[in-house]
Tab-separated table of C-alpha atoms in Angstrom:
chain	number	residue	atom	x	y	z
L	181	MET	CA	106.530	91.987	112.399
L	182	LYS	CA	108.046	94.208	115.087
L	183	THR	CA	105.467	95.823	117.358
L	184	ILE	CA	105.517	99.402	118.544
L	185	ASP	CA	105.941	98.105	122.101
L	186	GLU	CA	109.219	96.484	121.035
L	187	LEU	CA	110.257	99.691	119.321
L	188	LEU	CA	109.480	101.738	122.427
L	189	ALA	CA	111.429	99.296	124.588
L	190	GLU	CA	114.487	99.906	122.383
L	191	GLY	CA	114.074	103.641	122.915
L	192	VAL	CA	112.944	106.378	120.540
L	193	SER	CA	113.860	109.513	122.479
L	194	GLY	CA	115.425	112.061	120.163
L	195	LYS	CA	114.772	109.946	117.078
L	196	ARG	CA	112.747	111.152	114.112
L	197	VAL	CA	109.930	108.622	113.793
L	198	PHE	CA	107.969	108.663	110.534
L	199	VAL	CA	104.375	107.520	111.129
L	200	ARG	CA	102.491	106.556	107.994
L	201	ALA	CA	98.965	107.280	109.205
L	202	ASP	CA	95.616	107.286	107.446
L	203	LEU	CA	94.219	110.791	107.852
L	204	ASN	CA	92.010	110.406	104.766
L	205	VAL	CA	88.968	111.951	106.416
L	206	PRO	CA	85.824	113.240	104.686
L	207	LEU	CA	85.690	117.017	104.350
L	208	ASP	CA	82.927	119.522	103.759
L	209	GLY	CA	85.099	122.342	102.526
L	210	THR	CA	87.655	122.531	105.326
L	211	ALA	CA	85.367	121.009	107.970
L	212	ILE	CA	85.986	117.376	108.920
L	213	THR	CA	82.703	115.472	108.948
L	214	ASP	CA	84.092	112.250	110.483
L	215	ASP	CA	87.364	112.242	112.437
L	216	GLY	CA	87.340	108.502	113.159
L	217	ARG	CA	90.580	107.788	111.309
L	218	ILE	CA	92.441	110.545	113.136
L	219	ARG	CA	91.234	109.270	116.499
L	220	ALA	CA	92.266	105.740	115.520
L	221	VAL	CA	95.942	106.644	114.978
L	222	GLN	CA	96.162	109.150	117.825
L	223	PRO	CA	97.244	106.539	120.455
L	224	THR	CA	100.324	105.561	118.420
L	225	ILE	CA	101.344	109.179	117.864
L	226	ALA	CA	100.721	110.114	121.497
L	227	LYS	CA	102.761	107.183	122.820
L	228	LEU	CA	105.723	107.990	120.565
L	229	ALA	CA	105.645	111.663	121.552
L	230	GLU	CA	105.390	110.718	125.213
L	231	ALA	CA	108.518	108.583	124.774
L	232	GLY	CA	110.442	111.584	123.427
L	233	ALA	CA	110.307	110.841	119.707
L	234	ARG	CA	110.206	113.606	117.137
L	235	VAL	CA	107.112	112.405	115.314
L	236	VAL	CA	106.674	113.050	111.590
L	237	VAL	CA	103.136	112.114	110.496
L	238	ALA	CA	102.314	111.556	106.833
L	239	SER	CA	99.187	110.530	104.967
L	240	HIS	CA	97.221	110.911	101.780
L	241	LEU	CA	93.802	112.526	101.459
L	242	GLY	CA	91.516	111.983	98.499
L	243	ARG	CA	92.764	111.544	94.945
L	244	PRO	CA	94.698	114.617	93.814
L	245	LYS	CA	96.485	114.238	90.481
L	246	GLY	CA	100.058	114.077	91.768
L	247	ALA	CA	100.241	117.845	92.261
L	248	PRO	CA	99.213	120.296	95.012
L	249	ASP	CA	95.479	120.942	95.236
L	250	PRO	CA	94.120	123.078	98.131
L	251	ALA	CA	90.894	121.041	98.173
L	252	PHE	CA	92.886	118.034	99.406
L	253	SER	CA	95.148	119.722	101.945
L	254	LEU	CA	95.835	117.883	105.199
L	255	ALA	CA	95.834	121.148	107.154
L	256	PRO	CA	92.381	120.481	108.707
L	257	ALA	CA	93.487	116.986	109.757
L	258	ALA	CA	96.680	118.372	111.321
L	259	ALA	CA	94.651	120.878	113.307
L	260	ARG	CA	92.264	118.180	114.521
L	261	LEU	CA	95.177	115.927	115.500
L	262	GLY	CA	96.559	118.772	117.609
L	263	GLU	CA	93.220	119.102	119.385
L	264	LEU	CA	93.140	115.375	120.140
L	265	LEU	CA	96.737	115.382	121.379
L	266	GLY	CA	96.235	118.546	123.397
L	267	ALA	CA	99.447	119.953	121.926
L	268	ASP	CA	100.603	122.109	119.044
L	269	VAL	CA	101.190	120.167	115.816
L	270	ALA	CA	103.456	121.737	113.219
L	271	PHE	CA	102.362	121.569	109.582
L	272	ALA	CA	104.648	121.388	106.559
L	273	THR	CA	103.175	122.848	103.392
L	274	ASP	CA	104.932	120.307	101.170
L	275	THR	CA	106.015	116.653	101.343
L	276	VAL	CA	109.801	116.573	100.912
L	277	GLY	CA	110.623	120.172	100.012
L	278	ALA	CA	111.952	123.126	101.948
L	279	SER	CA	108.967	123.381	104.278
L	280	ALA	CA	109.069	119.678	105.196
L	281	LYS	CA	112.819	119.756	105.857
L	282	ALA	CA	112.614	122.917	107.967
L	283	THR	CA	109.568	121.732	109.903
L	284	VAL	CA	111.144	118.387	110.783
L	285	ALA	CA	114.481	120.007	111.651
L	286	ALA	CA	112.717	122.335	114.089
L	287	LEU	CA	111.080	119.520	116.059
L	288	ALA	CA	112.141	119.026	119.657
L	289	ASP	CA	111.832	115.748	121.520
L	290	GLY	CA	108.162	114.886	122.052
L	291	GLN	CA	106.865	117.215	119.349
L	292	VAL	CA	104.721	116.282	116.340
L	293	ALA	CA	104.580	117.527	112.755
L	294	VAL	CA	102.296	116.626	109.845
L	295	LEU	CA	103.494	116.699	106.243
L	296	GLU	CA	101.236	117.885	103.430
L	297	ASN	CA	99.278	115.323	101.401
L	298	LEU	CA	101.682	112.659	100.091
L	299	ARG	CA	99.691	112.357	96.880
L	300	PHE	CA	100.671	115.913	95.964
L	301	ASN	CA	103.852	114.179	94.783
L	302	ALA	CA	103.410	111.902	91.743
L	303	GLY	CA	106.044	109.525	93.119
L	304	GLU	CA	103.731	108.378	95.917
L	305	THR	CA	101.344	106.457	93.678
L	306	SER	CA	103.556	105.873	90.631
L	307	LYS	CA	103.565	102.424	89.073
L	308	ASP	CA	107.184	103.024	88.054
L	309	ASP	CA	109.442	101.477	90.713
L	310	ALA	CA	112.218	104.008	90.140
L	311	GLU	CA	109.946	107.055	90.479
L	312	ARG	CA	108.298	105.602	93.554
L	313	GLY	CA	111.676	104.672	95.003
L	314	ALA	CA	113.070	108.172	94.465
L	315	PHE	CA	110.195	109.650	96.467
L	316	ALA	CA	110.728	107.043	99.198
L	317	ASP	CA	114.422	108.019	99.304
L	318	ALA	CA	113.465	111.654	99.852
L	319	LEU	CA	111.016	110.729	102.609
L	320	ALA	CA	113.638	108.535	104.285
L	321	GLU	CA	115.909	111.569	104.680
L	322	LEU	CA	113.317	113.021	107.067
L	323	ALA	CA	113.373	110.118	109.520
L	324	ASP	CA	115.367	107.558	111.472
L	325	VAL	CA	112.590	105.024	112.081
L	326	TYR	CA	109.347	104.063	110.282
L	327	VAL	CA	106.065	103.118	111.959
L	328	GLY	CA	103.265	101.840	109.739
L	329	ASP	CA	99.851	102.631	111.166
L	330	GLY	CA	97.750	103.623	108.138
L	331	PHE	CA	95.691	100.460	107.817
L	332	GLY	CA	93.362	102.037	105.267
L	333	ALA	CA	96.286	102.240	102.823
L	334	VAL	CA	98.126	98.941	103.384
L	335	HIS	CA	96.580	97.394	100.271
L	336	ARG	CA	98.297	100.041	98.118
L	337	LYS	CA	101.790	99.576	96.679
L	338	HIS	CA	102.661	103.216	97.298
L	339	ALA	CA	106.000	104.810	98.173
L	340	SER	CA	105.185	105.668	101.791
L	341	VAL	CA	103.443	102.330	102.377
L	342	PHE	CA	105.601	99.790	100.545
L	343	ASP	CA	108.971	101.306	99.571
L	344	LEU	CA	109.794	103.480	102.593
L	345	PRO	CA	109.807	100.691	105.239
L	346	ALA	CA	112.582	98.933	103.293
L	347	ARG	CA	114.772	102.006	103.778
L	348	LEU	CA	114.351	102.409	107.555
L	349	PRO	CA	114.078	100.276	110.708
L	350	HIS	CA	110.344	99.648	110.953
L	351	ALA	CA	107.502	98.525	113.204
L	352	ALA	CA	103.728	98.248	113.175
L	353	GLY	CA	101.686	100.776	115.131
L	354	PHE	CA	98.892	99.985	117.565
L	355	LEU	CA	96.158	100.395	114.956
L	356	ILE	CA	97.636	97.994	112.419
L	357	ALA	CA	98.312	95.429	115.144
L	358	THR	CA	94.679	95.659	116.243
L	359	GLU	CA	93.285	95.487	112.698
L	360	VAL	CA	95.361	92.421	111.794
L	361	GLY	CA	94.378	90.710	115.034
L	362	VAL	CA	90.706	91.270	114.263
L	363	LEU	CA	91.017	90.022	110.684
L	364	LYS	CA	92.674	86.834	111.895
L	365	LYS	CA	89.555	86.193	113.965
L	366	LEU	CA	87.565	86.355	110.712
L	367	THR	CA	89.812	83.964	108.806
L	368	ALA	CA	91.225	81.440	111.307
L	369	ASP	CA	89.440	79.548	114.086
L	370	VAL	CA	86.233	81.461	113.418
L	371	LYS	CA	83.490	81.064	116.002
L	372	ARG	CA	80.213	79.974	114.411
L	373	PRO	CA	77.633	80.731	113.210
L	374	TYR	CA	79.658	83.133	111.040
L	375	VAL	CA	77.428	85.728	109.371
L	376	VAL	CA	78.604	88.206	106.732
L	377	VAL	CA	76.558	91.222	105.647
L	378	LEU	CA	77.612	92.765	102.331
L	379	GLY	CA	76.181	95.980	100.902
L	380	GLY	CA	77.386	98.873	98.811
L	381	ALA	CA	76.772	99.885	95.235
L	382	LYS	CA	78.691	97.528	92.952
L	383	VAL	CA	78.573	93.753	93.107
L	384	SER	CA	81.838	93.673	91.136
L	385	ASP	CA	83.602	95.202	94.168
L	386	LYS	CA	82.560	92.264	96.342
L	387	LEU	CA	82.821	89.239	94.013
L	388	ALA	CA	86.301	88.223	95.145
L	389	VAL	CA	85.378	88.314	98.824
L	390	ILE	CA	82.137	86.409	98.170
L	391	ASP	CA	84.181	83.804	96.328
L	392	GLN	CA	86.341	83.306	99.440
L	393	LEU	CA	83.475	83.483	101.921
L	394	LEU	CA	81.457	80.795	100.154
L	395	GLY	CA	83.885	78.356	101.725
L	396	LYS	CA	84.006	80.016	105.142
L	397	ALA	CA	80.782	81.798	106.121
L	398	ASP	CA	77.572	80.128	107.265
L	399	ARG	CA	75.311	82.946	106.026
L	400	ILE	CA	75.859	85.823	103.609
L	401	LEU	CA	73.248	88.582	103.653
L	402	ILE	CA	73.149	90.817	100.562
L	403	GLY	CA	71.894	94.414	100.452
L	404	GLY	CA	72.575	97.792	98.877
L	405	GLY	CA	72.864	98.492	95.168
L	406	MET	CA	74.679	95.198	94.607
L	407	ALA	CA	71.553	93.267	95.593
L	408	TYR	CA	69.747	94.133	92.360
L	409	THR	CA	72.193	92.173	90.215
L	410	PHE	CA	71.391	89.126	92.361
L	411	LEU	CA	67.652	89.774	92.076
L	412	LYS	CA	67.965	90.201	88.298
L	413	ALA	CA	69.865	86.897	88.160
L	414	LYS	CA	66.810	85.265	89.757
L	415	GLY	CA	64.702	86.627	86.913
L	416	TYR	CA	63.128	89.502	88.855
L	417	GLU	CA	62.251	92.903	87.433
L	418	VAL	CA	64.545	95.490	89.074
L	419	GLY	CA	63.306	98.632	87.321
L	420	ILE	CA	65.936	101.355	87.081
L	421	SER	CA	67.864	100.067	90.106
L	422	LEU	CA	71.652	99.819	90.081
L	423	LEU	CA	72.517	96.839	87.919
L	424	GLN	CA	75.667	95.254	86.518
L	425	GLU	CA	74.268	93.004	83.828
L	426	ASP	CA	77.701	91.743	82.843
L	427	GLN	CA	78.058	90.231	86.329
L	428	ILE	CA	74.833	88.193	86.170
L	429	PRO	CA	76.564	84.977	85.003
L	430	VAL	CA	79.065	84.958	87.883
L	431	VAL	CA	76.393	85.943	90.393
L	432	THR	CA	74.258	83.038	89.153
L	433	GLU	CA	77.239	80.720	89.586
L	434	TYR	CA	77.802	81.953	93.155
L	435	MET	CA	74.163	81.384	94.074
L	436	GLU	CA	74.435	77.822	92.767
L	437	ARG	CA	77.694	77.260	94.668
L	438	ALA	CA	76.167	78.592	97.868
L	439	GLU	CA	73.261	76.164	97.589
L	440	LYS	CA	75.562	73.209	96.947
L	441	SER	CA	77.937	74.107	99.798
L	442	GLY	CA	75.198	74.729	102.344
L	443	VAL	CA	75.894	78.450	102.720
L	444	GLU	CA	72.768	80.558	103.178
L	445	LEU	CA	72.911	83.348	100.584
L	446	VAL	CA	70.066	85.602	101.708
L	447	LEU	CA	68.567	88.260	99.426
L	448	PRO	CA	66.050	91.026	100.154
L	449	VAL	CA	62.388	90.024	100.157
L	450	ASP	CA	61.049	93.582	99.971
L	451	ILE	CA	62.392	96.925	98.819
L	452	LEU	CA	61.820	100.660	99.235
L	453	ALA	CA	61.658	101.960	95.662
L	454	SER	CA	61.283	105.411	94.129
L	455	GLY	CA	61.284	107.085	90.749
L	456	ASP	CA	63.512	109.874	92.060
L	457	PHE	CA	66.888	109.626	93.752
L	458	PRO	CA	66.650	111.456	97.109
L	459	ASP	CA	68.046	114.927	97.676
L	460	LEU	CA	70.960	114.233	100.008
L	461	LYS	CA	71.706	117.907	100.692
L	462	THR	CA	68.335	119.177	101.883
L	463	LYS	CA	67.060	115.751	103.024
L	464	ALA	CA	63.669	116.647	101.497
L	465	PRO	CA	60.997	113.982	102.176
L	466	ALA	CA	61.311	111.052	99.785
L	467	ASP	CA	58.493	109.660	97.651
L	468	PHE	CA	58.753	105.875	97.741
L	469	VAL	CA	56.717	102.679	97.755
L	470	THR	CA	57.432	99.437	99.582
L	471	VAL	CA	57.208	96.464	97.237
L	472	ASP	CA	58.110	92.795	97.206
L	473	ALA	CA	61.598	92.200	95.830
L	474	ASP	CA	60.156	90.490	92.731
L	475	LYS	CA	57.718	93.326	92.017
L	476	ILE	CA	59.866	96.459	91.650
L	477	PRO	CA	58.054	98.744	89.175
L	478	ALA	CA	59.830	99.204	85.845
L	479	ASP	CA	60.109	102.975	86.406
L	480	LYS	CA	61.433	102.838	89.971
L	481	GLU	CA	64.792	102.314	91.676
L	482	GLY	CA	65.429	100.291	94.810
L	483	LEU	CA	67.002	102.501	97.496
L	484	ASP	CA	66.749	100.481	100.715
L	485	ILE	CA	65.738	97.095	102.029
L	486	GLY	CA	62.130	96.936	103.245
L	487	PRO	CA	60.709	96.174	106.716
L	488	LYS	CA	60.282	92.432	106.090
L	489	THR	CA	63.901	92.162	104.958
L	490	ARG	CA	65.076	94.067	108.026
L	491	GLU	CA	63.303	91.580	110.281
L	492	LEU	CA	64.665	88.660	108.268
L	493	TYR	CA	68.249	89.935	108.412
L	494	GLU	CA	67.989	90.708	112.123
L	495	SER	CA	66.884	87.115	112.721
L	496	LYS	CA	69.804	85.773	110.667
L	497	ILE	CA	72.261	87.807	112.753
L	498	ALA	CA	70.698	87.168	116.172
L	499	ASP	CA	72.466	83.879	117.005
L	500	ALA	CA	75.782	84.675	115.282
L	501	GLU	CA	79.046	84.156	117.130
L	502	THR	CA	80.955	86.165	114.496
L	503	VAL	CA	79.604	88.939	112.253
L	504	PHE	CA	81.430	90.912	109.555
L	505	TRP	CA	79.569	93.810	107.943
L	506	ASN	CA	80.866	95.748	104.934
L	507	GLY	CA	78.713	98.217	103.027
L	508	PRO	CA	75.424	100.007	103.820
L	509	VAL	CA	72.261	98.308	102.602
L	510	GLY	CA	70.523	101.498	101.482
L	511	VAL	CA	71.081	105.202	100.833
L	512	PHE	CA	71.651	105.818	104.543
L	513	GLU	CA	72.604	109.474	103.979
L	514	HIS	CA	68.881	110.216	103.576
L	515	PRO	CA	66.691	109.570	106.656
L	516	ASP	CA	63.916	107.896	104.643
L	517	TYR	CA	66.366	105.296	103.300
L	518	ALA	CA	68.468	104.807	106.433
L	519	GLY	CA	66.151	102.268	108.065
L	520	GLY	CA	67.785	99.196	106.591
L	521	THR	CA	71.331	100.205	107.510
L	522	ARG	CA	70.134	101.219	110.975
L	523	ALA	CA	68.513	97.797	111.400
L	524	ILE	CA	71.776	96.033	110.504
L	525	ALA	CA	73.736	98.139	113.000
L	526	ARG	CA	71.121	97.491	115.689
L	527	ALA	CA	71.226	93.759	114.972
L	528	LEU	CA	74.994	93.738	115.488
L	529	LEU	CA	74.570	95.545	118.802
L	530	ASN	CA	71.946	93.039	119.940
L	531	CYS	CA	74.121	90.089	118.934
L	532	ASP	CA	76.243	88.474	121.661
L	533	GLY	CA	78.953	87.435	119.183
L	534	PHE	CA	82.094	89.195	117.968
L	535	THR	CA	81.000	91.995	115.622
L	536	VAL	CA	83.184	93.763	113.070
L	537	VAL	CA	82.145	96.809	111.036
L	538	GLY	CA	84.386	96.666	107.981
L	539	GLY	CA	85.351	100.288	107.493
L	540	GLY	CA	84.478	102.675	104.682
L	541	ASP	CA	80.829	103.644	104.298
L	542	SER	CA	79.745	101.122	106.942
L	543	ALA	CA	81.846	102.872	109.590
L	544	ALA	CA	80.590	106.250	108.377
L	545	ALA	CA	77.007	105.013	108.610
L	546	VAL	CA	77.458	103.834	112.202
L	547	ARG	CA	78.698	107.272	113.217
L	548	THR	CA	76.212	109.211	111.088
L	549	LEU	CA	73.283	107.280	112.532
L	550	GLY	CA	74.422	107.984	116.072
L	551	PHE	CA	75.462	104.545	117.319
L	552	ASP	CA	78.020	104.121	120.083
L	553	GLU	CA	81.197	102.973	118.349
L	554	ASN	CA	82.454	101.274	121.503
L	555	ALA	CA	79.434	98.960	121.533
L	556	PHE	CA	80.738	97.070	118.483
L	557	GLY	CA	83.519	94.521	118.687
L	558	HIS	CA	85.610	96.499	116.213
L	559	ILE	CA	85.144	99.245	113.642
L	560	SER	CA	87.801	99.015	110.949
L	561	THR	CA	89.488	102.068	109.454
L	562	GLY	CA	90.048	100.393	106.090
L	563	GLY	CA	87.176	98.962	104.068
L	564	GLY	CA	89.208	98.116	100.970
L	565	ALA	CA	92.117	96.743	102.992
L	566	SER	CA	89.783	94.576	105.079
L	567	LEU	CA	88.141	93.111	101.988
L	568	GLU	CA	91.436	92.331	100.278
L	569	TYR	CA	92.713	90.619	103.435
L	570	LEU	CA	89.571	88.475	103.521
L	571	GLU	CA	90.071	87.720	99.831
L	572	GLY	CA	93.385	86.145	100.796
L	573	LYS	CA	95.525	88.740	99.012
L	574	THR	CA	98.990	89.789	100.170
L	575	LEU	CA	98.753	93.402	101.291
L	576	PRO	CA	101.897	95.353	100.296
L	577	GLY	CA	101.889	97.550	103.406
L	578	LEU	CA	101.748	94.559	105.739
L	579	ALA	CA	104.329	92.577	103.785
L	580	ALA	CA	106.700	95.580	104.007
L	581	LEU	CA	106.511	95.530	107.804
L	582	GLU	CA	107.537	91.897	108.052
L	583	ASP	CA	111.164	91.339	109.066
């Protein structure tokens, strides 16, 4: 895989360099609520511009239906990128049409442009190779060189991620190089004890990674909505908590495998439970009770791990040499149910080992709760991509960058 340093050494001045970034930031209307992904790719874009490249930045945002939708415009992200670069950033109002062609043609050496949301074109995400390839052909006409730096999308077989690199000389940006380096530390020559914290809503989203980690991790700590399927598998009452009953057999099997292989699979011992889901807009005070994990009332829903579980999980993380955390362990968006997720983040900060926050909602939680991002070993920009890498899958966007 060619690095951006090698690309820069060859010279990019005057060349049109297509950067597949991940500018898929959360928006409240047109206001960006977390610009972490833009800041993560900014060093690659800045270095290329500094070297005299004519930088064409492209990304997706959200899940539009293959057609323009103002709610998913990348205009706010382009404006924020300009602020971070301290320079004007041109914005094309389409992907490969008249605006894109004119905007790219107008670039001078060292200037940057952002194309509109790639998913406004159905060819970007098409499962039909020919349709996807036709869109990649059109994108290739806008550039001389391809740089892949959208780690959050490398697990997608999309035109700009998988097909376009085959049509242009290509290299990996700084962000992808960093992300892959970190993930190798979690899969090869891992320093132990190796502790994994898994949260989030659906246990089905994490089964494949648990399957892999049962042979690699020393401890797996379970929280979030997915925990209730594990608790139900132990025969506990979980009330109206999130539950995937169809996953109980495989969860039971994993608990048995963990015990046989000597992996600590740690479940919550107490829960904050309520009969009402919290109001996440007004953050009105929540009405909850703290109960033992095997005594959740039939009419209540578990919404966060309790104080005893927080202490237990902190103790399980304290001596770790490597920690990977993916998924909040409670409804962190509400202050009354943020305590568990805050405790996990604090435990990572207090740990002397190498700590990785695995993107997605975990990264959002760290920022929302006010933690210093630089205090963690690494905060990933791609939750889904990180998980699939740990599952041992081949990621299309990384495979496409290999020579």
